[in-house]
Amino acid sequence: MKVLVPVKRVIDYNVKARVKSDETGVDLANVKMSINPFCEIAVEEAVRMKEKGLASEIVAVSIGPAQAQETLRNALAMGADRGILIESDMDLEPLAVAKLLKAAILAESPGLVIMGKQAIDGDNNAVGQMLSALLGWPQATFASRIEVQGERAMVTREVDGGLQTLSVPMPAIITADLRLNEPRYASLPNIMKARKKPIDMKKTADYGVDLAPRLKVLKVTEPPGRKAGIKVESVEALVQQLKTAGVIG
Amino acid sequence: MSVLVFAEHDGAVLKDATHKTVAAALALGGPVDVLVAGANAGPIAALAAAIEGVRKVLLADSQAFSPPIAEALSALIVPLMADYDALLAPATATGKNFIPRVAALLDVSPVSEIIAIPGPKTFQRPIYAGNAIETVESMDAKIIATVRPTAFKAAGTSENAPIENLAIPAFNVATQFVGEELSKSDRPELASAKRVVSGGRAMGSAENFALIEALADRIGAAVGASRAAVDAGYAPNDYQVGQTGKVVAPELYVAIGISGAIQHLAGMKDSRVIVAINKDADAPIFQIADFGLVADLFSAVPELTRSLD
């Protein structure tokens, strides 16, 4: 079974995003960029499936600037077999991303798509669900456990009240939550090997889909600030403050 | 602008997130109708009918929506949208699961987690874990969005609106529900609780979380946890507060042994009063806490619980 894993290049998880002074967006100049953490978890899950003999080939797909090749190399170093970069300098909306991925998936015909549940830049949590709808494939989002049983995948999902398990026939779209696995660090030999793995360079125009934005970004601003309060010296003083603030009786 | 609001419920209780989403819908204009989907959901529909400002309730009473599978909800909702300009659902696990699907089927760009509605088709939403707020204007014919419940004041109650039974369209869903393990608790629901006590990695073990629970029970609070505490197995996943867990904004949030990673702050920084107890005086949580106590939690938390007797 071929497994396809979409991956996104985003601001590094440990970097605090800063809004540009002209309020047009977040300043990404000279900021460390990395693979989106949820995408990394998706790659790890695919690699584990290959190690168990459940997957035969892993294709990583990214949509983004030329530098997103580094993101694909990261996936290749973890164990993906080849990459596809659909080059775009636009900040595409989830609808456009889902349409591009749909076209790429129809060309590749994977048996399963595993992807992150959201990217930590736009925080949309939308592409997996949209892709599933456009393809007419089943969806199992927010996965914390995936077990392949023949033609179906049993997916345990993190939901508001606890955990829910769904059984979906494959091909299907599964989106990864935080606790699906702990991604490995790529070893140096694997990083070297990844340099030789193929990356197919594509343009968005190759797929002939409508990418026009539907949302106009009017501005991007700082969130309202919250000032540090006071330090209290004792539990007794804390209780007194809470009573004064009227939050406890 | 006619708005359809998706009602969040668990089969027994209509969630407060619904009332807050109705408030957002009223801000968009109106009329506002509420969709209740579920099995034997008549009593839920009656509760939804009593929300102030609701024109009517659409009841889709069927086993097919219990639990609410995204594919089934989309099959129900997409045809209904011929009569509405907008669809809003609370940004809960269920809402996030089906809203983008409906949007894709209607060829609309969804708007996730709106926190304010400054204009008729203009929305504010947090991005980058809440480190930036994006203001977007939709150019689509319809608005399909999730609403962050903590950002809106719940609509009140009023006289009952009429309830209309929907014919359930025929659809085939390949996804099968296998089972669920839901946390059972007599405590208030985390997402809508007035008080929340959360523990972090410094709790050290699942057993030590009893200290958090004892304090929570003393003040009638819900229990939360940081991602680190959940990852370490000290607390179940549905306790997680943060960017990708639950977003809470209670009157009182007590963070115990939580350092204050960006992604945790994203889930609680709109709380009215924040208390932090941590032995590391430099922990980032103190930069946003109203009241900080630098102390060993293992002595301070039991003492706090006792002194609230």
Coordinates of C-alpha atoms in Angstrom, one line a residue:
Chain A
M1 CA 0.0 0.0 0.0
K2 CA 1.2 3.4 -0.9
V3 CA 0.9 6.0 1.8
L4 CA 0.8 9.7 0.9
V5 CA 1.7 12.3 3.6
P6 CA 1.3 16.0 2.9
V7 CA 3.8 18.2 4.9
K8 CA 3.9 21.9 5.5
R9 CA 6.8 24.2 6.1
V10 CA 5.9 26.6 9.0
I11 CA 7.5 28.8 11.6
D12 CA 9.5 26.6 14.1
Y13 CA 7.4 25.4 17.0
N14 CA 9.7 27.1 19.5
V15 CA 9.7 30.6 17.9
K16 CA 7.3 33.2 19.1
A17 CA 5.5 34.7 16.1
R18 CA 5.8 38.5 15.9
V19 CA 3.3 40.7 14.0
K20 CA 4.8 43.1 11.4
S21 CA 4.5 46.7 12.3
D22 CA 2.5 47.5 9.2
E23 CA -0.1 44.8 10.3
T24 CA 0.1 42.9 7.0
G25 CA 1.1 39.6 8.6
V26 CA 3.5 37.8 10.8
D27 CA 7.2 38.6 10.3
L28 CA 8.9 35.4 8.9
A29 CA 12.1 37.1 7.7
N30 CA 15.1 35.4 9.3
V31 CA 12.9 33.2 11.4
K32 CA 13.7 29.5 11.8
M33 CA 11.3 27.4 9.8
S34 CA 10.6 23.7 10.3
I35 CA 8.2 20.9 9.4
N36 CA 4.8 21.5 11.0
P37 CA 4.8 19.3 14.2
F38 CA 1.6 17.6 13.3
C39 CA 2.9 16.8 9.8
E40 CA 6.0 15.3 11.4
I41 CA 3.8 13.0 13.5
A42 CA 2.0 11.9 10.3
V43 CA 5.3 11.1 8.6
E44 CA 6.4 9.1 11.6
E45 CA 3.2 7.1 11.5
A46 CA 3.6 6.3 7.8
V47 CA 7.2 5.2 8.5
R48 CA 6.1 2.9 11.3
M49 CA 3.5 1.4 8.9
K50 CA 6.3 0.7 6.4
E51 CA 8.5 -0.8 9.1
K52 CA 5.6 -3.2 10.0
G53 CA 5.2 -4.1 6.3
L54 CA 1.8 -2.4 6.1
A55 CA 3.0 0.3 3.7
S56 CA 5.2 -0.3 0.6
E57 CA 6.0 3.3 -0.3
I58 CA 5.7 6.7 1.3
V59 CA 5.3 9.8 -0.8
A60 CA 5.6 13.1 0.9
V61 CA 4.0 16.1 -0.8
S62 CA 4.5 19.7 0.1
I63 CA 3.0 22.9 -1.3
G64 CA 5.1 26.0 -0.7
P65 CA 8.2 28.0 -1.7
A66 CA 11.3 26.4 -3.1
Q67 CA 12.7 26.2 0.5
A68 CA 9.9 23.6 1.3
Q69 CA 12.3 21.2 -0.3
E70 CA 14.1 21.2 3.1
T71 CA 10.8 20.2 4.7
L72 CA 10.5 17.3 2.2
R73 CA 14.1 16.3 2.9
N74 CA 13.2 16.2 6.6
A75 CA 10.4 13.7 5.8
L76 CA 12.7 11.7 3.5
A77 CA 15.3 11.5 6.3
M78 CA 12.7 10.1 8.6
G79 CA 11.9 7.4 6.1
A80 CA 9.7 8.7 3.3
D81 CA 10.8 7.3 -0.1
R82 CA 10.2 10.3 -2.4
G83 CA 8.9 13.8 -2.4
I84 CA 6.7 16.0 -4.6
L85 CA 7.0 19.8 -4.2
I86 CA 4.2 21.8 -5.7
E87 CA 5.9 25.3 -5.8
S88 CA 3.8 28.2 -4.8
D89 CA 4.8 31.6 -3.2
M90 CA 1.2 32.4 -2.4
D91 CA -0.2 31.8 1.1
L92 CA -2.9 29.4 -0.1
E93 CA -6.1 28.9 1.8
P94 CA -7.2 25.5 3.0
L95 CA -9.7 25.2 0.1
A96 CA -7.0 25.7 -2.5
V97 CA -4.6 23.4 -0.7
A98 CA -7.2 20.7 -0.6
K99 CA -7.9 21.1 -4.3
L100 CA -4.2 20.8 -5.1
L101 CA -3.7 17.8 -2.9
K102 CA -6.8 16.2 -4.4
A103 CA -5.2 16.5 -7.9
A104 CA -1.9 15.1 -6.6
I105 CA -3.6 12.2 -4.9
L106 CA -5.6 11.3 -8.0
A107 CA -2.3 11.2 -9.9
E108 CA -0.6 9.0 -7.2
S109 CA -3.6 6.8 -6.1
P110 CA -2.3 6.1 -2.6
G111 CA -4.1 3.6 -0.4
L112 CA -4.1 5.9 2.5
V113 CA -3.4 9.6 3.3
I114 CA -2.1 10.6 6.7
M115 CA -1.6 14.2 7.5
G116 CA -1.4 16.6 10.4
K117 CA -4.7 17.8 11.9
Q118 CA -3.6 21.5 11.6
A119 CA -0.7 23.7 10.8
I120 CA 0.6 25.8 13.6
D121 CA 0.7 29.0 11.5
G122 CA -2.9 29.4 10.2
D123 CA -4.4 27.1 12.9
N124 CA -7.3 26.3 10.5
N125 CA -7.6 22.6 11.2
A126 CA -9.4 22.2 7.9
V127 CA -7.5 20.7 5.0
G128 CA -7.9 17.0 5.9
Q129 CA -11.6 17.3 6.3
M130 CA -11.9 19.3 3.0
L131 CA -9.7 16.8 1.1
S132 CA -11.9 13.9 2.4
A133 CA -15.0 15.7 1.2
L134 CA -13.6 16.6 -2.3
L135 CA -12.3 13.0 -2.8
G136 CA -15.4 11.4 -1.4
W137 CA -13.1 9.3 0.9
P138 CA -13.9 8.6 4.5
Q139 CA -12.3 10.9 7.2
A140 CA -10.9 10.1 10.6
T141 CA -9.6 13.2 12.2
F142 CA -7.6 13.9 15.4
A143 CA -6.1 10.4 15.5
S144 CA -4.3 9.1 18.6
R145 CA -4.1 5.5 17.4
I146 CA -4.3 3.9 13.9
E147 CA -4.5 0.1 13.5
V148 CA -4.7 -1.3 9.9
Q149 CA -7.0 -4.3 9.7
G150 CA -7.1 -5.6 6.2
E151 CA -9.0 -3.2 4.0
R152 CA -10.0 -0.9 6.9
A153 CA -8.3 1.3 9.4
M154 CA -9.4 1.4 13.1
V155 CA -8.8 5.0 14.2
T156 CA -9.0 6.2 17.8
R157 CA -9.8 9.9 17.9
E158 CA -9.3 12.5 20.6
V159 CA -12.8 14.1 21.1
D160 CA -14.1 16.5 23.7
G161 CA -15.3 13.9 26.1
G162 CA -12.5 11.4 25.7
L163 CA -11.7 8.9 23.0
Q164 CA -13.8 7.7 20.1
T165 CA -13.0 4.8 17.7
L166 CA -14.0 4.7 14.1
S167 CA -13.5 2.1 11.4
V168 CA -12.9 3.5 7.9
P169 CA -12.5 1.6 4.7
M170 CA -9.3 2.6 2.8
P171 CA -8.5 4.7 0.9
A172 CA -9.2 7.2 3.6
I173 CA -7.9 10.5 5.0
I174 CA -6.6 10.3 8.6
T175 CA -5.4 13.4 10.4
A176 CA -2.9 13.1 13.2
D177 CA -3.2 14.5 16.7
L178 CA -0.4 15.1 19.2
R179 CA -0.4 11.7 20.9
L180 CA -0.4 9.5 17.8
N181 CA 3.3 8.9 18.3
E182 CA 6.6 10.6 19.1
P183 CA 8.5 11.3 15.9
R184 CA 12.1 10.0 15.7
Y185 CA 15.1 12.1 15.1
A186 CA 16.6 11.4 11.7
S187 CA 20.0 9.8 12.0
L188 CA 23.0 11.3 10.2
P189 CA 23.3 8.4 7.7
N190 CA 19.6 8.8 7.0
I191 CA 19.9 12.5 6.5
M192 CA 22.8 11.8 4.0
K193 CA 20.7 9.2 2.2
A194 CA 17.7 11.5 2.0
R195 CA 19.8 13.9 -0.1
K196 CA 19.8 11.3 -2.9
K197 CA 16.0 10.5 -2.7
P198 CA 14.0 12.1 -5.6
I199 CA 11.9 15.2 -5.3
D200 CA 9.6 15.8 -8.2
M201 CA 9.3 19.6 -8.8
K202 CA 5.8 20.7 -9.9
K203 CA 4.1 24.1 -10.3
T204 CA 0.6 24.8 -9.1
A205 CA -0.3 25.5 -12.7
D206 CA 0.4 21.8 -13.5
Y207 CA -2.8 20.8 -11.7
G208 CA -5.2 23.3 -13.3
V209 CA -7.2 24.0 -10.2
D210 CA -8.8 27.3 -9.0
L211 CA -6.5 28.8 -6.3
A212 CA -8.1 32.2 -6.1
P213 CA -8.4 33.5 -2.5
R214 CA -11.8 33.6 -1.0
L215 CA -10.8 35.5 2.1
K216 CA -9.3 38.9 2.1
V217 CA -6.9 39.5 4.9
L218 CA -7.6 43.0 6.1
K219 CA -5.0 43.1 8.8
V220 CA -3.0 41.0 11.3
T221 CA -2.6 42.5 14.7
E222 CA -1.2 41.8 18.1
P223 CA -3.6 40.1 20.5
P224 CA -4.6 42.3 23.5
G225 CA -1.8 42.2 26.0
R226 CA -2.1 40.8 29.5
K227 CA 0.1 42.4 32.1
A228 CA 1.8 40.4 34.9
G229 CA 0.1 40.9 38.2
I230 CA 1.7 40.5 41.6
K231 CA 3.6 37.9 43.4
V232 CA 2.1 36.9 46.8
E233 CA 4.3 35.7 49.6
S234 CA 2.1 33.0 51.1
V235 CA -1.0 30.8 50.5
E236 CA -2.8 33.0 53.1
A237 CA -2.0 36.2 51.1
L238 CA -3.2 34.4 47.9
V239 CA -6.5 33.5 49.5
Q240 CA -7.0 37.1 50.6
Q241 CA -6.3 38.4 47.1
L242 CA -8.8 35.9 45.6
K243 CA -11.4 37.0 48.0
T244 CA -10.8 40.7 47.2
A245 CA -11.0 39.9 43.5
G246 CA -14.4 38.3 44.1
V247 CA -13.5 35.0 42.5
I248 CA -13.9 32.9 45.7
G249 CA -16.4 33.4 48.5
Chain B
M1 CA -28.3 37.2 6.7
S2 CA -30.1 33.9 7.5
V3 CA -27.9 31.8 9.8
L4 CA -28.1 28.1 10.6
V5 CA -26.5 27.2 14.0
F6 CA -25.4 23.7 14.7
A7 CA -26.4 22.7 18.3
E8 CA -23.7 20.9 20.3
H9 CA -25.1 18.3 22.7
D10 CA -24.2 14.9 24.1
G11 CA -27.6 13.4 23.8
A12 CA -28.6 14.5 27.3
V13 CA -27.4 18.1 27.7
L14 CA -27.5 21.0 25.3
K15 CA -24.0 22.5 25.6
D16 CA -23.6 26.1 26.5
A17 CA -21.4 26.5 23.4
T18 CA -24.6 26.4 21.4
H19 CA -26.0 29.5 23.2
K20 CA -22.7 31.3 22.6
T21 CA -22.8 30.4 18.9
V22 CA -26.3 31.7 18.6
A23 CA -25.0 35.0 20.1
A24 CA -22.4 35.1 17.3
A25 CA -25.1 34.2 14.7
L26 CA -27.3 37.1 16.0
A27 CA -24.3 39.4 15.6
L28 CA -24.2 38.4 11.9
G29 CA -27.9 39.4 11.5
G30 CA -30.7 36.9 11.3
P31 CA -33.0 35.1 11.2
V32 CA -31.2 32.4 13.2
D33 CA -32.4 28.8 13.2
V34 CA -30.8 26.0 15.2
L35 CA -30.2 22.5 13.9
V36 CA -30.4 19.7 16.4
A37 CA -29.2 16.3 15.1
G38 CA -29.2 13.2 17.2
A39 CA -31.1 10.2 18.3
N40 CA -34.2 10.8 20.4
A41 CA -33.2 14.5 20.4
G42 CA -36.6 15.9 21.0
P43 CA -35.7 17.1 24.6
I44 CA -32.6 18.8 23.2
A45 CA -34.6 20.5 20.5
A46 CA -37.0 21.8 23.2
L47 CA -34.0 23.3 25.1
A48 CA -32.6 24.9 21.8
A49 CA -36.1 26.3 21.1
A50 CA -35.9 28.3 24.3
I51 CA -32.7 30.1 23.3
E52 CA -33.3 33.9 22.9
G53 CA -33.4 35.1 19.3
V54 CA -34.0 31.7 17.7
R55 CA -36.6 31.7 15.0
K56 CA -37.1 28.0 14.8
V57 CA -35.4 24.7 15.5
L58 CA -34.8 22.1 12.9
L59 CA -34.8 18.6 14.4
A60 CA -33.0 15.8 12.6
D61 CA -34.0 12.9 14.8
S62 CA -32.1 9.8 13.7
Q63 CA -29.7 7.2 15.0
A64 CA -27.5 8.2 12.0
F65 CA -26.3 11.2 14.0
S66 CA -25.6 9.5 17.2
P67 CA -22.7 9.9 17.6
P68 CA -22.3 12.7 15.0
I69 CA -20.2 11.3 12.2
A70 CA -18.8 14.1 9.9
E71 CA -19.9 12.4 6.7
A72 CA -23.5 12.0 7.9
L73 CA -23.7 15.5 9.2
S74 CA -22.5 16.9 5.9
A75 CA -25.0 14.9 4.0
L76 CA -27.7 16.4 6.2
I77 CA -26.5 19.9 6.2
V78 CA -25.3 20.6 2.6
P79 CA -28.9 20.5 1.1
L80 CA -30.2 22.6 4.0
M81 CA -27.7 25.4 3.1
A82 CA -29.8 26.3 0.0
D83 CA -31.9 28.2 2.4
Y84 CA -29.2 29.9 4.5
D85 CA -26.5 32.5 4.0
A86 CA -24.3 31.2 6.8
L87 CA -23.6 28.1 8.9
L88 CA -22.0 28.4 12.3
A89 CA -20.9 25.7 14.7
P90 CA -19.0 25.9 18.0
A91 CA -15.3 25.2 17.6
T92 CA -15.6 21.9 19.4
A93 CA -14.2 18.5 18.3
T94 CA -17.5 17.9 16.5
G95 CA -17.7 21.4 14.9
K96 CA -14.1 21.3 13.8
N97 CA -14.7 17.8 12.3
F98 CA -17.6 18.6 10.0
I99 CA -17.5 22.3 9.2
P100 CA -14.6 22.3 6.8
R101 CA -16.2 19.3 5.0
V102 CA -19.5 21.2 4.5
A103 CA -17.4 24.2 3.3
A104 CA -15.5 22.1 0.7
L105 CA -18.8 20.5 -0.6
L106 CA -20.2 24.0 -1.1
D107 CA -16.9 25.4 -2.5
V108 CA -16.5 27.9 0.3
S109 CA -13.4 28.8 2.3
P110 CA -14.2 28.1 5.9
V111 CA -13.4 30.5 8.7
S112 CA -12.0 28.7 11.7
E113 CA -12.5 29.8 15.4
I114 CA -13.9 33.3 15.0
I115 CA -13.6 35.4 18.1
A116 CA -15.2 38.7 16.9
I117 CA -17.4 39.9 14.1
P118 CA -16.4 43.5 13.3
G119 CA -18.5 43.7 10.0
P120 CA -21.2 41.8 8.1
K121 CA -18.7 39.5 6.4
T122 CA -15.6 40.3 8.4
F123 CA -14.2 38.1 11.2
Q124 CA -11.4 38.0 13.6
R125 CA -9.6 34.8 14.4
P126 CA -6.5 33.8 16.3
I127 CA -3.5 32.5 14.3
Y128 CA 0.0 31.3 15.3
A129 CA -1.3 29.9 18.6
G130 CA -3.0 33.2 19.4
N131 CA 0.1 35.3 19.0
A132 CA -1.6 37.2 16.2
I133 CA -5.2 38.0 15.4
E134 CA -6.2 37.9 11.7
T135 CA -9.1 40.0 10.4
V136 CA -10.5 38.5 7.3
E137 CA -13.3 39.5 5.0
S138 CA -15.1 36.6 3.2
M139 CA -15.7 37.1 -0.5
D140 CA -17.7 33.8 -0.7
A141 CA -21.4 33.7 -1.3
K142 CA -21.9 31.9 2.0
I143 CA -20.2 32.0 5.4
I144 CA -19.2 28.6 6.9
A145 CA -17.4 29.1 10.2
T146 CA -16.6 27.7 13.6
V147 CA -17.0 30.0 16.6
R148 CA -14.8 30.0 19.6
P149 CA -17.4 29.8 22.4
T150 CA -15.3 31.6 25.0
A151 CA -15.3 34.7 22.9
F152 CA -19.0 35.3 22.9
K153 CA -21.6 35.8 25.7
A154 CA -24.2 33.2 25.8
A155 CA -27.6 34.1 24.4
G156 CA -30.3 34.1 27.1
T157 CA -33.6 32.2 27.2
S158 CA -37.0 33.3 26.0
E159 CA -40.3 31.9 24.8
N160 CA -40.2 28.7 22.8
A161 CA -39.6 28.9 19.1
P162 CA -41.3 26.3 16.9
I163 CA -39.6 23.0 16.2
E164 CA -39.7 21.5 12.7
N165 CA -39.0 17.8 12.1
L166 CA -36.7 17.3 9.2
A167 CA -37.0 14.5 6.7
I168 CA -33.7 12.7 6.8
P169 CA -32.1 12.4 3.4
A170 CA -30.9 9.0 2.3
F171 CA -27.1 8.7 2.4
N172 CA -24.5 6.0 2.7
V173 CA -21.7 6.5 5.1
A174 CA -18.7 4.1 4.9
T175 CA -17.3 5.2 8.2
Q176 CA -18.5 3.0 11.1
F177 CA -18.6 4.0 14.7
V178 CA -16.9 1.3 16.8
G179 CA -17.0 2.7 20.3
E180 CA -16.0 5.4 22.7
E181 CA -14.3 5.8 26.1
L182 CA -15.6 9.0 27.6
S183 CA -14.3 10.4 30.9
K184 CA -16.9 10.3 33.6
S185 CA -16.9 13.1 36.1
D186 CA -19.3 14.9 38.4
R187 CA -17.2 18.0 38.0
P188 CA -18.2 20.9 35.7
E189 CA -17.4 20.6 32.0
L190 CA -13.9 22.0 31.4
A191 CA -14.8 24.1 28.3
S192 CA -17.6 26.0 30.1
A193 CA -16.6 25.9 33.8
K194 CA -16.5 29.1 35.8
R195 CA -13.4 27.9 37.6
V196 CA -10.6 25.6 36.4
V197 CA -7.7 24.1 38.2
S198 CA -5.0 22.7 35.9
G199 CA -1.9 20.7 36.6
G200 CA 1.4 20.5 34.7
R201 CA 4.4 18.3 34.3
A202 CA 5.6 19.3 37.8
M203 CA 2.8 17.2 39.3
G204 CA 5.2 14.3 38.7
S205 CA 2.6 11.5 38.5
A206 CA -1.0 10.6 37.8
E207 CA -1.4 9.9 41.6
N208 CA -0.3 13.4 42.5
F209 CA -3.1 14.8 40.3
A210 CA -5.3 14.0 43.3
L211 CA -4.0 17.2 44.8
I212 CA -5.4 19.1 41.8
E213 CA -8.7 17.2 42.0
A214 CA -9.0 17.9 45.8
L215 CA -8.6 21.7 45.2
A216 CA -11.0 21.6 42.2
D217 CA -13.6 19.8 44.2
R218 CA -13.2 22.3 47.1
I219 CA -14.1 25.2 44.8
G220 CA -16.4 23.5 42.4
A221 CA -13.9 23.7 39.5
A222 CA -13.2 21.6 36.4
V223 CA -9.8 19.9 36.2
G224 CA -7.5 20.7 33.3
A225 CA -3.9 19.8 32.4
S226 CA -1.0 21.1 30.3
R227 CA 0.0 19.2 27.2
A228 CA 3.2 18.0 29.0
A229 CA 1.0 16.5 31.8
V230 CA -1.2 14.7 29.3
D231 CA 1.7 13.5 27.2
A232 CA 3.3 12.1 30.4
G233 CA 0.1 10.2 31.2
Y234 CA -0.8 12.1 34.3
A235 CA -4.2 13.1 33.0
P236 CA -6.5 12.0 30.1
N237 CA -6.4 13.7 26.7
D238 CA -9.7 15.5 27.2
Y239 CA -8.2 17.5 30.1
Q240 CA -5.7 19.3 27.8
V241 CA -6.0 23.1 27.8
G242 CA -4.1 24.8 24.9
Q243 CA -3.8 25.7 21.3
T244 CA -4.8 22.2 20.1
G245 CA -6.7 21.1 23.2
K246 CA -9.6 23.0 24.8
V247 CA -9.8 26.8 25.0
V248 CA -11.1 28.0 28.3
A249 CA -11.9 31.4 29.7
P250 CA -13.2 30.9 33.2
E251 CA -13.6 33.5 36.0
L252 CA -10.7 31.8 37.8
Y253 CA -7.9 29.7 36.3
V254 CA -5.4 28.2 38.7
A255 CA -2.3 26.9 37.0
I256 CA -0.3 24.5 39.2
G257 CA 3.2 23.3 38.2
I258 CA 2.7 24.7 34.7
S259 CA 5.6 26.6 33.2
G260 CA 3.4 28.4 30.6
A261 CA 4.4 27.2 27.1
I262 CA 3.0 29.4 24.3
Q263 CA 0.6 26.7 23.3
H264 CA -0.8 26.4 26.8
L265 CA -1.2 30.1 27.2
A266 CA -3.2 30.1 23.9
G267 CA -5.8 28.0 25.7
M268 CA -6.3 30.0 28.9
K269 CA -5.0 33.6 28.6
D270 CA -8.5 35.1 28.3
S271 CA -9.5 33.8 31.8
R272 CA -10.6 36.7 34.1
V273 CA -8.3 35.9 37.0
I274 CA -5.2 33.7 36.6
V275 CA -3.4 32.2 39.5
A276 CA 0.0 30.5 39.1
I277 CA 1.7 28.3 41.6
N278 CA 5.2 27.2 40.6
K279 CA 8.5 26.8 42.3
D280 CA 10.4 28.4 39.4
A281 CA 10.1 32.1 39.8
D282 CA 11.2 32.7 36.2
A283 CA 8.4 30.5 34.7
P284 CA 6.7 32.3 31.8
I285 CA 3.3 31.6 33.4
F286 CA 4.0 34.4 35.9
Q287 CA 4.2 37.0 33.1
I288 CA 0.4 36.6 32.6
A289 CA -0.8 35.6 36.1
D290 CA -2.7 38.1 38.2
F291 CA -1.5 36.4 41.3
G292 CA 1.7 34.3 41.4
L293 CA 2.9 32.2 44.3
V294 CA 6.5 30.9 44.1
A295 CA 6.3 27.8 46.2
D296 CA 6.6 24.0 46.2
L297 CA 3.2 22.9 44.9
F298 CA 3.2 19.8 47.1
S299 CA 3.0 21.9 50.3
A300 CA 1.2 25.0 48.8
V301 CA -1.7 23.2 47.1
P302 CA -2.9 21.1 50.1
E303 CA -2.5 24.2 52.3
L304 CA -4.6 26.2 49.7
T305 CA -7.3 23.5 49.7
R306 CA -7.4 23.5 53.5
S307 CA -7.6 27.2 53.8
L308 CA -10.6 27.3 51.5
D309 CA -12.6 25.2 54.0

